[in-house]
Coordinates of C-alpha atoms in Angstrom, one line a residue:
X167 CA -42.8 27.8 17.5
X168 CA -40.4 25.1 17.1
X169 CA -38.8 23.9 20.8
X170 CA -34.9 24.3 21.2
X171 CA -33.4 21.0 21.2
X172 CA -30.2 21.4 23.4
X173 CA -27.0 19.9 22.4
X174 CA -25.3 16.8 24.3
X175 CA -22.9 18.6 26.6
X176 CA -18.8 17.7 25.5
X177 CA -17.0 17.1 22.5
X178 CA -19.7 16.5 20.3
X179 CA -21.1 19.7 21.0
X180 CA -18.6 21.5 19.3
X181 CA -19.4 19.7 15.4
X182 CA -21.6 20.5 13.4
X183 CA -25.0 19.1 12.8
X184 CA -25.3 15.9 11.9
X185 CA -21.4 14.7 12.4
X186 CA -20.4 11.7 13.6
X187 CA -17.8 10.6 16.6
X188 CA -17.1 6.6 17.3
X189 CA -15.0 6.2 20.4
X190 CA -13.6 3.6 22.5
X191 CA -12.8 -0.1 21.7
X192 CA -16.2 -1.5 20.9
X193 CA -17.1 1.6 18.7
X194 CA -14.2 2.6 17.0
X195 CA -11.3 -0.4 17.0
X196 CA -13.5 -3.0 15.9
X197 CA -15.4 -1.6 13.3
X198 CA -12.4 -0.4 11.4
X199 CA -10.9 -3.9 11.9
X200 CA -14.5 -5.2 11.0
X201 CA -14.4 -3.0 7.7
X202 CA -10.6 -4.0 7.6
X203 CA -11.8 -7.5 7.2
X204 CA -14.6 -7.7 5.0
X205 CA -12.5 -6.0 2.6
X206 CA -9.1 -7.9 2.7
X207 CA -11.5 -11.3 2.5
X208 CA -12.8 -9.8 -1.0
X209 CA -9.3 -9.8 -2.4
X210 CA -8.3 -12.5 -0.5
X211 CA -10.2 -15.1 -3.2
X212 CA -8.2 -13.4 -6.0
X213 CA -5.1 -14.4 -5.0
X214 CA -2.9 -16.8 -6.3
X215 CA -2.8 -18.5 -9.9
X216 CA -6.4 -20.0 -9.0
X217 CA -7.6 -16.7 -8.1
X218 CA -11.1 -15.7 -8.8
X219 CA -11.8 -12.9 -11.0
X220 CA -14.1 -9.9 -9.8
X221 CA -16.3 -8.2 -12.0
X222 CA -16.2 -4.1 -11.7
X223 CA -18.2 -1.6 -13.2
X224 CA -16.8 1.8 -11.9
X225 CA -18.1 5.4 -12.4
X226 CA -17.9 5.8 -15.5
X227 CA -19.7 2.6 -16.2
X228 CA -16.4 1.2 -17.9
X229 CA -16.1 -2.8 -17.1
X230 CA -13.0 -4.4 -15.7
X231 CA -13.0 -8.3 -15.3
X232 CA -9.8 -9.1 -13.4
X233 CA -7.9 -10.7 -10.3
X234 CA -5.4 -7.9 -9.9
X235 CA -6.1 -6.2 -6.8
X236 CA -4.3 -3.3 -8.0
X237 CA -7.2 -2.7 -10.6
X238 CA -9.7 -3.4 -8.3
X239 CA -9.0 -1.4 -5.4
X240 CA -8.4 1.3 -8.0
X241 CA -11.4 1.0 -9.6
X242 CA -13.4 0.7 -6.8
X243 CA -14.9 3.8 -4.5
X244 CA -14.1 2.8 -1.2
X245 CA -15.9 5.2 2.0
X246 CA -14.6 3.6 4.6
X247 CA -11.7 5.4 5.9
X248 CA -10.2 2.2 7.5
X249 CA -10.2 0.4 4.6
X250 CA -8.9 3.5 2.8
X251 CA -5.7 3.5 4.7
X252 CA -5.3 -0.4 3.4
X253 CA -5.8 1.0 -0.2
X254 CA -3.4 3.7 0.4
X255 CA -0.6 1.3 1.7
X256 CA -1.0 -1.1 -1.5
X257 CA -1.0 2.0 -3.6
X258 CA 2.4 2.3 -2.3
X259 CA 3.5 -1.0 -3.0
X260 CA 2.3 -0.6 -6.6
X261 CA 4.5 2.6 -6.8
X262 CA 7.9 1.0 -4.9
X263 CA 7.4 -2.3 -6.3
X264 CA 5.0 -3.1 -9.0
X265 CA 3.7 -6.1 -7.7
X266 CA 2.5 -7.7 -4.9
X267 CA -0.4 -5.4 -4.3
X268 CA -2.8 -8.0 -2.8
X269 CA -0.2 -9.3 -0.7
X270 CA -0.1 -6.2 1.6
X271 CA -4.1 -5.9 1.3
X272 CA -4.7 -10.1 2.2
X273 CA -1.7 -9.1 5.3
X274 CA -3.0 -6.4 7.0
X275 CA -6.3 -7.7 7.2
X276 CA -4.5 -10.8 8.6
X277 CA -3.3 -9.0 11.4
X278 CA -5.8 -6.9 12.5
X279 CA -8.3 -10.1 12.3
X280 CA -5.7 -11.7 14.9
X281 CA -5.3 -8.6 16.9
X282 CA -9.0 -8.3 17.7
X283 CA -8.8 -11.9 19.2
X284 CA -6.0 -9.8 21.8
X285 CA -8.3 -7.5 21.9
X286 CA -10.7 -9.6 23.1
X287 CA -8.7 -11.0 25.5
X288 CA -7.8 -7.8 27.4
X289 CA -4.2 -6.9 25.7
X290 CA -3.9 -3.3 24.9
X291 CA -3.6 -2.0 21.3
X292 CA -0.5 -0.7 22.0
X293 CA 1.2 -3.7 22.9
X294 CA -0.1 -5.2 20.1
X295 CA 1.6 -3.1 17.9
X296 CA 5.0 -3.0 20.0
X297 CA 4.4 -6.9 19.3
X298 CA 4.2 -6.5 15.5
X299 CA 6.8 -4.0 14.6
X300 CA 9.1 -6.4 17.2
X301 CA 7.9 -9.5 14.7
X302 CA 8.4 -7.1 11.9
X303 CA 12.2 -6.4 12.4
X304 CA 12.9 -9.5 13.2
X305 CA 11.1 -11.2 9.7
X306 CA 12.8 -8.5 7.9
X307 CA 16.5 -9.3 9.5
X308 CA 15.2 -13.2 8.7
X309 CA 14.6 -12.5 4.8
X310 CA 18.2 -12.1 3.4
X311 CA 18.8 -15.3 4.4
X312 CA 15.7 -17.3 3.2
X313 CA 17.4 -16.0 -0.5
X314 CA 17.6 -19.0 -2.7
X315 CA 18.0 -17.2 -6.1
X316 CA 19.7 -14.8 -7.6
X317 CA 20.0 -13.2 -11.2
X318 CA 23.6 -11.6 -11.5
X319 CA 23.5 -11.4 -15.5
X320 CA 20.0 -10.2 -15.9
X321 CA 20.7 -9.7 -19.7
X322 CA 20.3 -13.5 -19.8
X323 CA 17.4 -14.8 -21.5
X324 CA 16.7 -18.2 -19.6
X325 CA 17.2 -17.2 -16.0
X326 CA 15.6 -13.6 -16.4
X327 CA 12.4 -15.6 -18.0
X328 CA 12.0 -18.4 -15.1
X329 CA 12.5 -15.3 -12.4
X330 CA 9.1 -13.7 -14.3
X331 CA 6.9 -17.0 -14.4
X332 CA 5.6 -16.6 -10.7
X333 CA 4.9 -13.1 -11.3
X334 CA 2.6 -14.3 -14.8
X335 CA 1.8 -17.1 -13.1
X336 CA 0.0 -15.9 -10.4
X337 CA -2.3 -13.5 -12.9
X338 CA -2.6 -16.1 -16.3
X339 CA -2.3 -20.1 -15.3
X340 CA -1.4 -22.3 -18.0
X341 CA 0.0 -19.1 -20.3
X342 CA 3.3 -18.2 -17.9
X343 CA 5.8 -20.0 -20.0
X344 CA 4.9 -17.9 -23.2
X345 CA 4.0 -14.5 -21.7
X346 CA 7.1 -14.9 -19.4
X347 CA 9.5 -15.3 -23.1
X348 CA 7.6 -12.8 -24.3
X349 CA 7.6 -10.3 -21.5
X350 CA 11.7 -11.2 -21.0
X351 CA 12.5 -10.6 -24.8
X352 CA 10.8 -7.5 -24.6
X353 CA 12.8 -5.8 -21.6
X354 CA 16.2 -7.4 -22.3
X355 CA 16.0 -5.8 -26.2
X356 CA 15.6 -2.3 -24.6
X357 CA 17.8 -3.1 -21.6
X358 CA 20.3 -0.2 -21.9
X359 CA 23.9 -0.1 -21.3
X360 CA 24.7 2.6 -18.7
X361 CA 21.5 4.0 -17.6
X362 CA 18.7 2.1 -15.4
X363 CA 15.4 0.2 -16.9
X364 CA 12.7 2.3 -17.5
X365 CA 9.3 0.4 -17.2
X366 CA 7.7 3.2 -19.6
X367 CA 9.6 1.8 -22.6
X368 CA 8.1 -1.5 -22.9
X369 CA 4.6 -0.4 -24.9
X370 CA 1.2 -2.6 -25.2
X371 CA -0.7 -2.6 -28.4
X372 CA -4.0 -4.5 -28.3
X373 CA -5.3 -6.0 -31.1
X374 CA -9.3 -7.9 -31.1
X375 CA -8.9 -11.1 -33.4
X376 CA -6.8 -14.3 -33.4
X377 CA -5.2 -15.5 -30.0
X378 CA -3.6 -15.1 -27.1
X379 CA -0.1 -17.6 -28.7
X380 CA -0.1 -15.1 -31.6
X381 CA 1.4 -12.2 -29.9
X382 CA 4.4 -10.9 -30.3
X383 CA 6.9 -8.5 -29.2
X384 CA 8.3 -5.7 -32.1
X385 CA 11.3 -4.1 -31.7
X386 CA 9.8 -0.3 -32.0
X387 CA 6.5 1.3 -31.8
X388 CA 3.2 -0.1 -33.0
X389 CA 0.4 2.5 -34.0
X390 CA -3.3 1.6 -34.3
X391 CA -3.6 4.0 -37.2
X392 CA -3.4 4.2 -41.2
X393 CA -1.3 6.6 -43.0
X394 CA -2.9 10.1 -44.2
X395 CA -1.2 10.0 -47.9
X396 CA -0.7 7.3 -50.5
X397 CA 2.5 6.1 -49.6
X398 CA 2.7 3.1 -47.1
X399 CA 6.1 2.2 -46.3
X400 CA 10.1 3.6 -46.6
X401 CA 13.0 2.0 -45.7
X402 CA 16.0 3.6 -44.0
X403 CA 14.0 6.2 -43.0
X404 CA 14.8 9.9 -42.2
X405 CA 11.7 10.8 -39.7
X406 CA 10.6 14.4 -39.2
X407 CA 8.6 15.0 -36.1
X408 CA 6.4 18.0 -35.7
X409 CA 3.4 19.0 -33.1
X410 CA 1.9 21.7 -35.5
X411 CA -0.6 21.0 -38.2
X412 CA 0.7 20.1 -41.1
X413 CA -1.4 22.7 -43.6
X414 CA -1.4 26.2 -45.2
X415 CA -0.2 28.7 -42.2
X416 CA -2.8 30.6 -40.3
X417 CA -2.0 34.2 -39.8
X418 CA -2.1 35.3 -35.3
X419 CA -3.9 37.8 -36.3
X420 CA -7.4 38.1 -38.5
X421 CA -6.9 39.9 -41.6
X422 CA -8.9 41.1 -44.7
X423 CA -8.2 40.5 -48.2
X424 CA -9.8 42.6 -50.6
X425 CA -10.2 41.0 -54.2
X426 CA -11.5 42.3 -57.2
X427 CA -11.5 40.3 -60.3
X428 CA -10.5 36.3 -60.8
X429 CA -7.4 36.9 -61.6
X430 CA -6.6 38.4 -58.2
X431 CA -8.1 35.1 -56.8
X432 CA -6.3 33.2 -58.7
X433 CA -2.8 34.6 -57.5
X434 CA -3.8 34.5 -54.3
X435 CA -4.7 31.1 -53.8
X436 CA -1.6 30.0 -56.0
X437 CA 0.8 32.0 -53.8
X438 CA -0.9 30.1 -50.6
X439 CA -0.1 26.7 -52.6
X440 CA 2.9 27.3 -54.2
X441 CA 4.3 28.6 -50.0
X442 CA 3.1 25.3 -48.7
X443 CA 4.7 23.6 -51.8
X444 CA 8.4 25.1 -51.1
X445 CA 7.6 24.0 -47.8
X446 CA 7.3 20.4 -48.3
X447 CA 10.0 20.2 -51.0
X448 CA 12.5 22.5 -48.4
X449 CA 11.7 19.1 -46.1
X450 CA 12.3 16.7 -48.7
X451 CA 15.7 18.5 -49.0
X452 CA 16.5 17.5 -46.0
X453 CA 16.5 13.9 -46.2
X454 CA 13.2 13.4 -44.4
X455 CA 11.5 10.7 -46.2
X456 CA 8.7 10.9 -43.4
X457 CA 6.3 13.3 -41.2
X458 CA 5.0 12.4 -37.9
X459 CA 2.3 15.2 -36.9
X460 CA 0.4 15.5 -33.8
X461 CA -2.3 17.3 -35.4
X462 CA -4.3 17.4 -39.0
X463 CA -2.7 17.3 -42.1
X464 CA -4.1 19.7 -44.6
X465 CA -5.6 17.8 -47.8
X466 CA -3.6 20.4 -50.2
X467 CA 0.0 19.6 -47.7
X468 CA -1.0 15.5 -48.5
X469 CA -1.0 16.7 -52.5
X470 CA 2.8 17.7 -52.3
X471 CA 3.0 15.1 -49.9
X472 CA 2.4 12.2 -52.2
X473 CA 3.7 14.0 -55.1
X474 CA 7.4 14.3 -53.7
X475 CA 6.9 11.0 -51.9
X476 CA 6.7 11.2 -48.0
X477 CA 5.1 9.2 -45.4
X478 CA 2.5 11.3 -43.7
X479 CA 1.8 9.7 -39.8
X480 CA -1.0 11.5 -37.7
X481 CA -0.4 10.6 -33.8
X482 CA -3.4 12.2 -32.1
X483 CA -1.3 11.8 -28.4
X484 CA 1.4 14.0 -27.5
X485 CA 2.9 11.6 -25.2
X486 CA 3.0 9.0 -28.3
X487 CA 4.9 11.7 -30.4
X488 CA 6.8 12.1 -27.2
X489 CA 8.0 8.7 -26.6
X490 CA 8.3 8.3 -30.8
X491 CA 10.3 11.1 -31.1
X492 CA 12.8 9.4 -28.4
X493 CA 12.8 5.7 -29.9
X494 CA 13.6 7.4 -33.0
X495 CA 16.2 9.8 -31.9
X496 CA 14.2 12.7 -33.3
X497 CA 13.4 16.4 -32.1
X498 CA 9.7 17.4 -32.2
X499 CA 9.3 21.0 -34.0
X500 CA 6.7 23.1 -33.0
X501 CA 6.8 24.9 -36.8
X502 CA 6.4 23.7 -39.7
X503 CA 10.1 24.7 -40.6
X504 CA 13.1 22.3 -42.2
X505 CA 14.8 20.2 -39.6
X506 CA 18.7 20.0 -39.1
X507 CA 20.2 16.8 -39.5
X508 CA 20.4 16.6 -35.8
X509 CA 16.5 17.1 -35.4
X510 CA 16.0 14.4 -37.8
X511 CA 15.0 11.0 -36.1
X512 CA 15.9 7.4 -38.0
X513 CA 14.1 4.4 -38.6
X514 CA 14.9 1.3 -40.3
X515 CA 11.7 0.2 -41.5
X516 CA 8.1 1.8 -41.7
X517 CA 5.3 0.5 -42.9
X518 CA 1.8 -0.2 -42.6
X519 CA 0.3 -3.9 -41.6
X520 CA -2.3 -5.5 -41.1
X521 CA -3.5 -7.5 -38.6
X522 CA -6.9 -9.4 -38.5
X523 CA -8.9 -6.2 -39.6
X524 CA -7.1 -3.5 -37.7
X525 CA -4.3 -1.3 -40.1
X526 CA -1.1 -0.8 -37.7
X527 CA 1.7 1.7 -38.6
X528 CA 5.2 -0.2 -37.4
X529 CA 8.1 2.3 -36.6
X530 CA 10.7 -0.9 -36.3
X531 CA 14.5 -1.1 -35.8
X532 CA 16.3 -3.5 -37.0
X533 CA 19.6 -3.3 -35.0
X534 CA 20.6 -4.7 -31.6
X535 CA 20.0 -1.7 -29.5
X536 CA 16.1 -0.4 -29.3
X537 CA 15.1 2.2 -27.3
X538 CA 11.4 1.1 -27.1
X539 CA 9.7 -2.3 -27.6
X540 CA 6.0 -2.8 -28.4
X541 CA 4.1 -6.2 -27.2
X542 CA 1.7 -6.6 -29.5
X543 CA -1.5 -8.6 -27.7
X544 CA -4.0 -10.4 -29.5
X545 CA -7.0 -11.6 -27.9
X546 CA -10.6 -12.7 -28.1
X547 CA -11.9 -10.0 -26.4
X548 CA -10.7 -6.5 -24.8
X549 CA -11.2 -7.5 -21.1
X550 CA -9.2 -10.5 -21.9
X551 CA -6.2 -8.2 -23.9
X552 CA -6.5 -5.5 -20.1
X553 CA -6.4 -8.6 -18.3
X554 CA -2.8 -9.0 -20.4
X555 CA -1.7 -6.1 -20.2
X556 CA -1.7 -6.2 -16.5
X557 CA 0.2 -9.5 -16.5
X558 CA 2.8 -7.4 -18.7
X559 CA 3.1 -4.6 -16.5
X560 CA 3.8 -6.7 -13.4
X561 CA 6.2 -8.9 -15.4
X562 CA 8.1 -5.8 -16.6
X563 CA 8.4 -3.7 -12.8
X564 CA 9.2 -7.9 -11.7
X565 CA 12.0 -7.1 -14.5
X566 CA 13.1 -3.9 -13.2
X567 CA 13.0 -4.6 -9.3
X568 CA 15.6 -7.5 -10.4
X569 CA 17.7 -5.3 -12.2
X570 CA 18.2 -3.0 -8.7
X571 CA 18.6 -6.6 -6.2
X572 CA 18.6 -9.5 -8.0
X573 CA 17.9 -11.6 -5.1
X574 CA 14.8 -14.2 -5.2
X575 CA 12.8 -16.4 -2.4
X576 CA 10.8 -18.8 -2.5
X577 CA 7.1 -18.9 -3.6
X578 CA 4.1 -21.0 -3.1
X579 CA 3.6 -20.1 0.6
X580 CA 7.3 -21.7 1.6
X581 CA 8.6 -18.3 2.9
X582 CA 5.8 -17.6 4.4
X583 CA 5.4 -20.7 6.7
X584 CA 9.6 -20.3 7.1
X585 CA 9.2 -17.1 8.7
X586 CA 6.0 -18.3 10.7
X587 CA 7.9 -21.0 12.1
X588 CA 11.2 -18.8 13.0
X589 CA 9.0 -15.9 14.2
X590 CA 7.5 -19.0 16.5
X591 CA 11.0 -19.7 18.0
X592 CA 11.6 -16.2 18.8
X593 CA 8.2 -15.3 20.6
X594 CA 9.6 -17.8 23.0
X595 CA 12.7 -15.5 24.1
X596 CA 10.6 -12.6 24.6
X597 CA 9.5 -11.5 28.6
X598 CA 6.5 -9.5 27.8
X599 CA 3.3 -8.9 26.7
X600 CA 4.3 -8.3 23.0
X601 CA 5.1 -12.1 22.6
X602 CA 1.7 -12.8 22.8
X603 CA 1.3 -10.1 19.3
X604 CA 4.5 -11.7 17.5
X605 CA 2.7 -15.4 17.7
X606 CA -0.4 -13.7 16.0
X607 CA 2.2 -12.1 13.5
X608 CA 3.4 -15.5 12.6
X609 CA -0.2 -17.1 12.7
X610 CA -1.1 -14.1 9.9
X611 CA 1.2 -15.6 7.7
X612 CA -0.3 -18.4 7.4
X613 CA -2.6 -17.4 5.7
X614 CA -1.2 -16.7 2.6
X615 CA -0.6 -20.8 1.7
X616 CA -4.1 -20.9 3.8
X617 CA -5.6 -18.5 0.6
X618 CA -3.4 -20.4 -2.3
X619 CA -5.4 -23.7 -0.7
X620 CA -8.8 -22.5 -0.2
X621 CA -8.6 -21.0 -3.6
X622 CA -7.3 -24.2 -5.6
X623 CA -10.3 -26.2 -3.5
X624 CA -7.7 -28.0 -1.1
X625 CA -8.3 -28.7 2.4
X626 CA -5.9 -25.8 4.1
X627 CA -5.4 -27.1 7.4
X628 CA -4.1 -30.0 6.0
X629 CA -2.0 -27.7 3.4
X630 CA -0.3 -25.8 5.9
X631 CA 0.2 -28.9 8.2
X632 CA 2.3 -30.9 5.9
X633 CA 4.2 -27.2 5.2
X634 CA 5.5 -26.6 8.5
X635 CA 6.2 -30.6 8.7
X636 CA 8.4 -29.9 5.8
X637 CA 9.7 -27.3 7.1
X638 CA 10.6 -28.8 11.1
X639 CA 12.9 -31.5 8.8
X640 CA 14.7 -28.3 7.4
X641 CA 13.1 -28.6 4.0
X642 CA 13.1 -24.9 3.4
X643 CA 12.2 -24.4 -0.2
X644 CA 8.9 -26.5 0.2
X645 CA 5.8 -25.1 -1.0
X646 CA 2.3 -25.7 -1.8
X647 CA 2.0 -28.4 -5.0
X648 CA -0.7 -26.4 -6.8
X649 CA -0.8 -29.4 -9.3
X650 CA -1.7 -31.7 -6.8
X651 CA -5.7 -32.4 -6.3
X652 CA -4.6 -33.6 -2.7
X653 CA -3.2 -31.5 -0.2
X654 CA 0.8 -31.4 -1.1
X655 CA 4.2 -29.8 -1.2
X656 CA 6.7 -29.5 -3.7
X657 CA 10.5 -27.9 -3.8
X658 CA 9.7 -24.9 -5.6
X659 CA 12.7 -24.5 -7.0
X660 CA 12.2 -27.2 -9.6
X661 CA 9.5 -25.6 -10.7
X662 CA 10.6 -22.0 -10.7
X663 CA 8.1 -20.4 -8.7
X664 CA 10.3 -17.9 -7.2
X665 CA 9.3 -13.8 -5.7
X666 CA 11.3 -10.9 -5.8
X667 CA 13.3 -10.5 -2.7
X668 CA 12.1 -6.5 -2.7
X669 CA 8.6 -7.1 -3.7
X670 CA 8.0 -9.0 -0.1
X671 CA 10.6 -6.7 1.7
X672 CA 8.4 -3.5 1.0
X673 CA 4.9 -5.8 1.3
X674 CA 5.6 -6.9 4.6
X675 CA 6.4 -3.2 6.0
X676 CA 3.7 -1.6 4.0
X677 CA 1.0 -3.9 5.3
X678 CA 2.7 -4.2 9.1
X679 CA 2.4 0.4 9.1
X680 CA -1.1 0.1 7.7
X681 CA -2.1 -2.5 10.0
X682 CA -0.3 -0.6 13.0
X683 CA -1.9 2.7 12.1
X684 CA -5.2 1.5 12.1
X685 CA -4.8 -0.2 15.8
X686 CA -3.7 3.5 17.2
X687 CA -6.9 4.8 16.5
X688 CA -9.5 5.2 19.2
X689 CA -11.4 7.4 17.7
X690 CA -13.5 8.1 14.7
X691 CA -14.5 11.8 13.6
X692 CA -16.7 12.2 10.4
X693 CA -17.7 15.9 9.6
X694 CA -20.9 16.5 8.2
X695 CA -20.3 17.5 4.3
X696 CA -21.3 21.1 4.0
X697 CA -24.0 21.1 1.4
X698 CA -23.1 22.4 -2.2
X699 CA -22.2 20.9 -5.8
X700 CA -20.6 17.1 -5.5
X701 CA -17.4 17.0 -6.9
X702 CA -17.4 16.0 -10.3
X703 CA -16.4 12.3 -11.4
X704 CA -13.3 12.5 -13.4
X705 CA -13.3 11.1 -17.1
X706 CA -11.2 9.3 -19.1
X707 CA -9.1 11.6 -20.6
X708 CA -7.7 10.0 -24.3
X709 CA -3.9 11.4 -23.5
X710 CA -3.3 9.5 -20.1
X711 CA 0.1 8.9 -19.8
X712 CA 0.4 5.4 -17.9

């Protein structure tokens, strides 16, 4: 008979088998700021426009080759729930801000690595983080007035494309000046009169062949996909949308036809073509000169088709017909019934083209106002086009933050080091303990110039040095020369390397809360997983709407 093995009297004698408790600061504190670490270092040689690029293969075995910490972090399965919470916060900042999403990460793991030097020293955790929300309020009552750009007429092409550079910049060095044009025709074109900017209106199609300068923007939607029928193009086009099958009518319910002789046959399949015909030509009465289906189109519905001369589309995403149906001005039907002149969508020009050896359908308007611009990528290869993409995506929410507060401050490190050396001078007024936390606060920020440096191969003591030298003479706007093969500064805004006002207003606060919930934990409780089937890994669905 097996012997009894008692429990260990106290708290963990209430968990189940095989759980796990960390307590205290040796236990707990510093291996979450140990985890904290080791994963903010990671990102931390992707940022900036001489960023590394990490190679991930998730789940799914699907390959991403990238320096946007957004994709990583998202692609990657992170256990630790530490380092979870620093996931979580950047998540956030992707959602509020679009941008900036290694910022928070590199940040946090900049404070806690200085808060376990306090740590060390015999400061409490909770002064610590009295220090950094004090350092906090203060950097974010500092920030307005660090402001030294602002986009009032954001309708502009010029300003609205140097306020995007940084943002490409940072992601695609040596392509910012044409991405940025690119990315700025692209939202100004849809930029709509009364309501706000909406970020989901500015679509990417990727096509393999040719290059990276042959891209262009198309005022419209761009379809990887050939027409169903023989006709290729209209002009002045009346659109019908529908999210039924375009074919012969199934009955709900099963029926059973009796025939008899040939002649009964014959009838019968004659009335079934001669319905569908009055169907098609009671569309063509309409107007409709085109049919945009999000399912099959029947090969006897394609015969009338092509005999009366319509455009037959096939969309196999609803969220494509969706997002047609309003850059088009068009009501989706779910039967295959006439539509009203007010359910009829308009188009100036479809067609088919090609480009290298992909077909593309082109739904394109020719007037002032679109509702929906494509940017149509072309590339080498597709990790390089998603590699784009992203740099689109974060140019476009860079676009819409500017449209809420057009304010801008200065990149390349120089804010950074402005409100190190400020935070510096107020650490000095303060009585207590928490002084000791906002110098840390300002040290953290150092690192970001520190990361720009180390990741261009410059020496970043010297870096930051010759920063905060700049800065002492009341040369504000100086940042790191990433040009330079020596250690050097530059007034950024000559060059135009400028960051959204909200994108480092929501960073810093983000990355301060993660960083400060992380230091008020003492204690680490990991239940035992009840045995059972793992959860299944999700797939990639082919109708994500992103």
């Amino acid at each position: 008979m097996a012997l009894h093995v008692p429990k260990a009297p106290g708290f963990a004698s209430m968990l189940k088998e095989g759980a796990r408790a960390y307590s205290g600061l040796e236990e707990a504190v510093y291996r979450n700021i140990n985890a904290c670490k080791e994963f903010a270092n990671s990102v931390r040689s992707a940022y900036g426009p001489n960023g590394m690029n990490k190679m991930i293969i998730n789940h799914i075995e699907k390959q991403f080759v990238t320096s946007d910490a957004g994709t990583i972090m998202r692609e990657l399965d992170v256990e630790h729930p530490a380092a979870k919470l620093m996931i979580e916060a950047s998540q956030m900042q992707e959602a509020e801000a679009g941008d900036g999403t290694n910022f928070v990460v590199v940040f946090c793991g900049a404070l806690l690595e200085e808060a376990e030097e306090l740590l060390r020293l015999g400061v409490t955790s909770s002064d610590i983080t009295e220090g950094y929300e004090k350092a906090l309020q203060k950097t974010l009552d500092i920030l307005p007035t660090l402001s030294c750009h602002e986009i009032k007429d954001y309708r502009s092409l010029v300003p609205v494309r140097n306020a995007i550079r940084a943002t490409v910049m940072s992601k695609q060095l040596g392509n910012e000046d044409f991405l940025a044009d690119l990315i700025a025709k692209a939202c100004i074109s849809i930029m709509p009169e009364n309501t706000t900017f909406n970020v989901d209106n500015i679509r990417v199609c990727k096509i393999l062949g040719s290059g990276l300068q042959m891209s262009e923007v198309i005022p419209g939607m761009v379809f990887k996909r050939f027409v169903e029928g023989e006709v290729t193009s209209a002009t002045k086009a009346k659109i019908a949308l529908y999210s039924c099958p375009v074919d012969i009518i199934q009955t709900e319910t099963k029926g059973t036809v009796l025939i008899k002789s040939a002649d009964e046959l014959k009838t019968f399949s004659q009335g079934e073509e001669s319905l569908l015909e009055a169907q098609i030509k009671a569309i063509v009465d309409t107007g409709a000169t085109v049919i945009v289906a999000g399912a099959k189109f029947g090969d006897m519905a394609l015969h009338y088709m092509n005999k009366y001369g319509l455009m037959a589309v096939r969309l196999n995403s609803k969220f494509d017909l969706r997002r047609l149906s309003k850059a088009v001005g068009g009501t989706v039907l779910p039967r295959l019934t006439p539509p009203s002149t007010e359910e009829l969508g308009y188009c100036d020009n479809v067609y088919v083209h090609e480009l290298g050896d992909t077909s593309v359908t082109i739904f394109k308007s020719d007037g002032t106002e679109s509702r929906i611009a494509t940017v149509v990528i072309r590339g080498s290869t597709d990790n390089y086009m998603d590699d784009i993409e992203r740099v689109v995506d974060d140019g476009v929410n860079t676009f819409k933050g500017l449209t809420r507060d057009g304010r801008f401050l200065p990149g390349a490190g120089a804010v950074e080091i402005e409100l190190a050396q400020q935070l510096g001078e107020f650490a000095d007024t303060l009585p207590g303990l928490e002084q000791y936390a906002v110098r840390k606060f300002a040290k953290a920020l150092e690192f970001f110039p520190k990361a720009l440096a180390e990741n261009s191969g410059v020496n970043a003591t010297e870096v930051v040095h010759q920063l905060y030298l700049a800065h002492k003479q009341g040369k504000k706007m100086e940042g790191f020369d990433i040009e330079s093969e020596q250690p050097a500064t530059i007034d950024v805004t000559t060059k135009n390397i400028f960051d959204l006002y909200t994108t480092k207003y929501w960073g810093l606060k983000y990355a301060v809360g993660a960083a400060c919930t992380i230091l008020k934990v003492d204690e680490i409780i990991m239940a035992k997983r009840a045995g059972g089937p793992k959860p299944r890994a999700g797939g990639a669905g082919s109708d994500d709407e992103s």
